[in-house]
Amino acid sequence: MDILKKCPKCNSELKMNSDNIQVCSVCKYWTKKGTARLDSIMIFA
């Protein structure tokens, strides 16, 4: 999987830090390189 370029929460640019973690400087969303955190999404069945 490629790295994310835009934050899925606020659509701002994500920055890569030295620990291979991408961080949004606007809303502080973070994810590991090559993944996307989905903990904020709820699925109702």
N, CA, C and O atoms as a MOPAC input file, in Angstrom:
PM7 MOZYME 1SCF
protein

 N      0.84100 1    -1.17700 1     0.00000 1
 C      0.00000 1     0.00000 1     0.00000 1
 C      0.89000 1     1.24600 1     0.00000 1
 O      1.91600 1     1.29200 1     0.67900 1
 N      0.49100 1     2.22200 1    -0.74900 1
 C      1.22700 1     3.47200 1    -0.84000 1
 C      0.92200 1     4.33900 1     0.38900 1
 O     -0.01300 1     4.05300 1     1.13800 1
 N      1.70300 1     5.38000 1     0.58800 1
 C      1.45000 1     6.26500 1     1.72200 1
 C      0.28300 1     7.20200 1     1.41400 1
 O      0.00800 1     7.51400 1     0.25500 1
 N     -0.39200 1     7.64000 1     2.46600 1
 C     -1.47000 1     8.60700 1     2.30800 1
 C     -0.87500 1     9.98800 1     2.06500 1
 O      0.13200 1    10.35200 1     2.67200 1
 N     -1.48500 1    10.74000 1     1.19300 1
 C     -1.01900 1    12.09300 1     0.92400 1
 C     -1.88500 1    13.13400 1     1.61800 1
 O     -1.40300 1    14.20600 1     1.98200 1
 N     -3.17500 1    12.81500 1     1.80400 1
 C     -4.13000 1    13.72600 1     2.43700 1
 C     -4.72300 1    13.07300 1     3.67100 1
 O     -4.91600 1    11.85800 1     3.70700 1
 N     -5.00800 1    13.86900 1     4.66800 1
 C     -5.63000 1    13.39500 1     5.89400 1
 C     -7.07600 1    12.99400 1     5.60800 1
 O     -7.81700 1    13.77800 1     5.01400 1
 N     -7.49700 1    11.79000 1     6.01600 1
 C     -8.87200 1    11.37000 1     5.77500 1
 C     -9.89900 1    12.12000 1     6.62800 1
 O    -11.08900 1    12.09200 1     6.31700 1
 N     -9.45800 1    12.78600 1     7.69200 1
 C    -10.38500 1    13.52900 1     8.55400 1
 C    -10.60800 1    14.95800 1     8.07900 1
 O    -11.75000 1    15.41100 1     8.00500 1
 N     -9.52700 1    15.68000 1     7.75200 1
 C     -9.67100 1    17.10600 1     7.43500 1
 C     -9.13700 1    17.47700 1     6.05100 1
 O     -9.21300 1    18.63900 1     5.65200 1
 N     -8.59900 1    16.50200 1     5.31700 1
 C     -8.11100 1    16.69900 1     3.95400 1
 C     -6.86100 1    17.58300 1     3.85900 1
 O     -6.56200 1    18.11000 1     2.78800 1
 N     -6.13800 1    17.74700 1     4.95400 1
 C     -4.87100 1    18.48300 1     4.94400 1
 C     -3.74100 1    17.53100 1     4.57900 1
 O     -3.93400 1    16.31500 1     4.53900 1
 N     -2.57100 1    18.08000 1     4.31600 1
 C     -1.42500 1    17.26300 1     3.94700 1
 C     -0.84700 1    16.55400 1     5.16500 1
 O     -0.71500 1    17.15500 1     6.23200 1
 N     -0.50000 1    15.27600 1     5.00900 1
 C      0.12200 1    14.51100 1     6.08300 1
 C      1.63400 1    14.63100 1     5.99100 1
 O      2.19100 1    14.62900 1     4.89300 1
 N      2.29800 1    14.73600 1     7.13000 1
 C      3.75900 1    14.82600 1     7.20200 1
 C      4.30700 1    13.53000 1     7.77700 1
 O      3.71700 1    12.95500 1     8.69200 1
 N      5.44000 1    13.06600 1     7.24100 1
 C      6.09500 1    11.85200 1     7.71500 1
 C      7.11300 1    12.22900 1     8.78600 1
 O      7.90400 1    13.15400 1     8.60100 1
 N      7.09000 1    11.50100 1     9.92200 1
 C      8.11800 1    11.75500 1    10.93100 1
 C      9.15400 1    10.64000 1    10.89400 1
 O      9.03700 1     9.72500 1    10.07900 1
 N     10.14000 1    10.69300 1    11.73600 1
 C     11.27600 1     9.76900 1    11.67700 1
 C     10.92500 1     8.33600 1    12.09500 1
 O     11.71100 1     7.42000 1    11.85400 1
 N      9.76300 1     8.13000 1    12.71500 1
 C      9.35500 1     6.79100 1    13.16700 1
 C      8.42400 1     6.09700 1    12.17600 1
 O      7.72300 1     5.15500 1    12.54600 1
 N      8.40800 1     6.55800 1    10.89900 1
 C      7.50900 1     6.02400 1     9.87300 1
 C      6.04200 1     6.18500 1    10.25500 1
 O      5.21800 1     5.32000 1     9.96000 1
 N      5.72600 1     7.28200 1    10.90600 1
 C      4.35000 1     7.61400 1    11.26600 1
 C      3.98600 1     8.90700 1    10.56100 1
 O      4.73400 1     9.88400 1    10.60200 1
 N      2.82500 1     8.90500 1     9.91300 1
 C      2.33900 1    10.10300 1     9.24400 1
 C      1.41800 1    10.85500 1    10.20400 1
 O      0.55700 1    10.25300 1    10.84500 1
 N      1.60100 1    12.17100 1    10.29800 1
 C      0.84200 1    12.99000 1    11.23300 1
 C      0.27200 1    14.20300 1    10.50600 1
 O      0.95300 1    14.83700 1     9.70100 1
 N     -0.99900 1    14.51700 1    10.80500 1
 C     -1.63000 1    15.71700 1    10.26800 1
 C     -1.36400 1    16.85600 1    11.24400 1
 O     -1.63600 1    16.72600 1    12.43700 1
 N     -0.83500 1    17.96600 1    10.74900 1
 C     -0.51800 1    19.09600 1    11.62400 1
 C     -1.76300 1    19.88900 1    12.00400 1
 O     -1.71200 1    20.70100 1    12.92800 1
 N     -2.88700 1    19.67100 1    11.30900 1
 C     -4.11700 1    20.41900 1    11.59100 1
 C     -4.96200 1    19.73800 1    12.66700 1
 O     -5.26900 1    20.34200 1    13.69500 1
 N     -5.34100 1    18.46200 1    12.42700 1
 C     -6.25200 1    17.78400 1    13.36200 1
 C     -5.56200 1    16.72000 1    14.21700 1
 O     -6.21100 1    16.07300 1    15.03900 1
 N     -4.25800 1    16.53400 1    14.02900 1
 C     -3.43300 1    15.58100 1    14.78900 1
 C     -3.77400 1    14.12100 1    14.51400 1
 O     -3.43500 1    13.25500 1    15.32100 1
 N     -4.44100 1    13.82100 1    13.38700 1
 C     -4.65300 1    12.43700 1    12.96100 1
 C     -3.29100 1    11.81400 1    12.70700 1
 O     -2.39700 1    12.48600 1    12.19400 1
 N     -3.11300 1    10.54500 1    13.05500 1
 C     -1.83900 1     9.87900 1    12.80700 1
 C     -2.09400 1     8.45900 1    12.33300 1
 O     -3.12300 1     7.86600 1    12.65800 1
 N     -1.17400 1     7.92000 1    11.57600 1
 C     -1.24000 1     6.55300 1    11.10000 1
 C      0.16500 1     6.07600 1    10.75200 1
 O      1.03900 1     6.87900 1    10.42500 1
 N      0.37400 1     4.76700 1    10.82500 1
 C      1.65700 1     4.20500 1    10.40600 1
 C      1.76400 1     4.28000 1     8.89500 1
 O      0.75200 1     4.24000 1     8.19500 1
 N      2.97400 1     4.38800 1     8.39200 1
 C      3.22200 1     4.44700 1     6.94900 1
 C      2.64100 1     3.20700 1     6.27100 1
 O      2.90200 1     2.08200 1     6.69900 1
 N      1.85100 1     3.41200 1     5.20900 1
 C      1.27600 1     2.31200 1     4.45500 1
 C     -0.02700 1     1.77100 1     4.99800 1
 O     -0.55100 1     0.78800 1     4.47400 1
 N     -0.56400 1     2.39000 1     6.03900 1
 C     -1.84000 1     1.94800 1     6.60700 1
 C     -2.73800 1     3.15200 1     6.84300 1
 O     -2.31200 1     4.29700 1     6.68600 1
 N     -3.96300 1     2.89000 1     7.21400 1
 C     -4.88700 1     3.95700 1     7.59000 1
 C     -5.64300 1     3.50400 1     8.83000 1
 O     -6.19200 1     2.40200 1     8.85200 1
 N     -5.67700 1     4.33000 1     9.84600 1
 C     -6.42900 1     4.01200 1    11.05400 1
 C     -7.91500 1     4.16400 1    10.76800 1
 O     -8.33500 1     5.17100 1    10.19800 1
 N     -8.70700 1     3.18500 1    11.15300 1
 C    -10.14500 1     3.22500 1    10.92000 1
 C    -10.93000 1     3.24700 1    12.22500 1
 O    -12.13300 1     2.98400 1    12.22100 1
 N    -10.27900 1     3.55400 1    13.33300 1
 C    -10.95000 1     3.52700 1    14.61900 1
 C    -12.05100 1     4.56500 1    14.75700 1
 O    -12.90500 1     4.42800 1    15.63200 1
 N    -12.06000 1     5.59800 1    13.92300 1
 C    -13.08900 1     6.61600 1    14.02500 1
 C    -14.32100 1     6.28200 1    13.18700 1
 O    -15.30100 1     7.02800 1    13.21000 1
 N    -14.28600 1     5.17100 1    12.44800 1
 C    -15.40800 1     4.77000 1    11.60100 1
 C    -16.21100 1     3.70500 1    12.32200 1
 O    -15.65300 1     2.71700 1    12.80100 1
 N    -17.50800 1     3.90000 1    12.40000 1
 C    -18.39500 1     2.91200 1    13.02300 1
 C    -19.31900 1     2.34700 1    11.96000 1
 O    -19.85300 1     3.09000 1    11.13700 1
 N    -19.51000 1     1.04600 1    11.97500 1
 C    -20.39300 1     0.39200 1    11.01500 1
 C    -21.61300 1    -0.12300 1    11.77700 1
 O    -21.48800 1    -0.86600 1    12.75000 1
 N    -22.77600 1     0.28100 1    11.32200 1
 C    -24.02300 1    -0.15600 1    11.93800 1
 C    -24.64300 1    -1.24400 1    11.07400 1
 O    -24.83000 1    -1.04800 1     9.87400 1
 N    -24.96400 1    -2.38900 1    11.66900 1
 C    -25.57400 1    -3.48300 1    10.89000 1
 C    -27.01700 1    -3.68000 1    11.29800 1
 O    -27.69800 1    -4.55200 1    10.75700 1

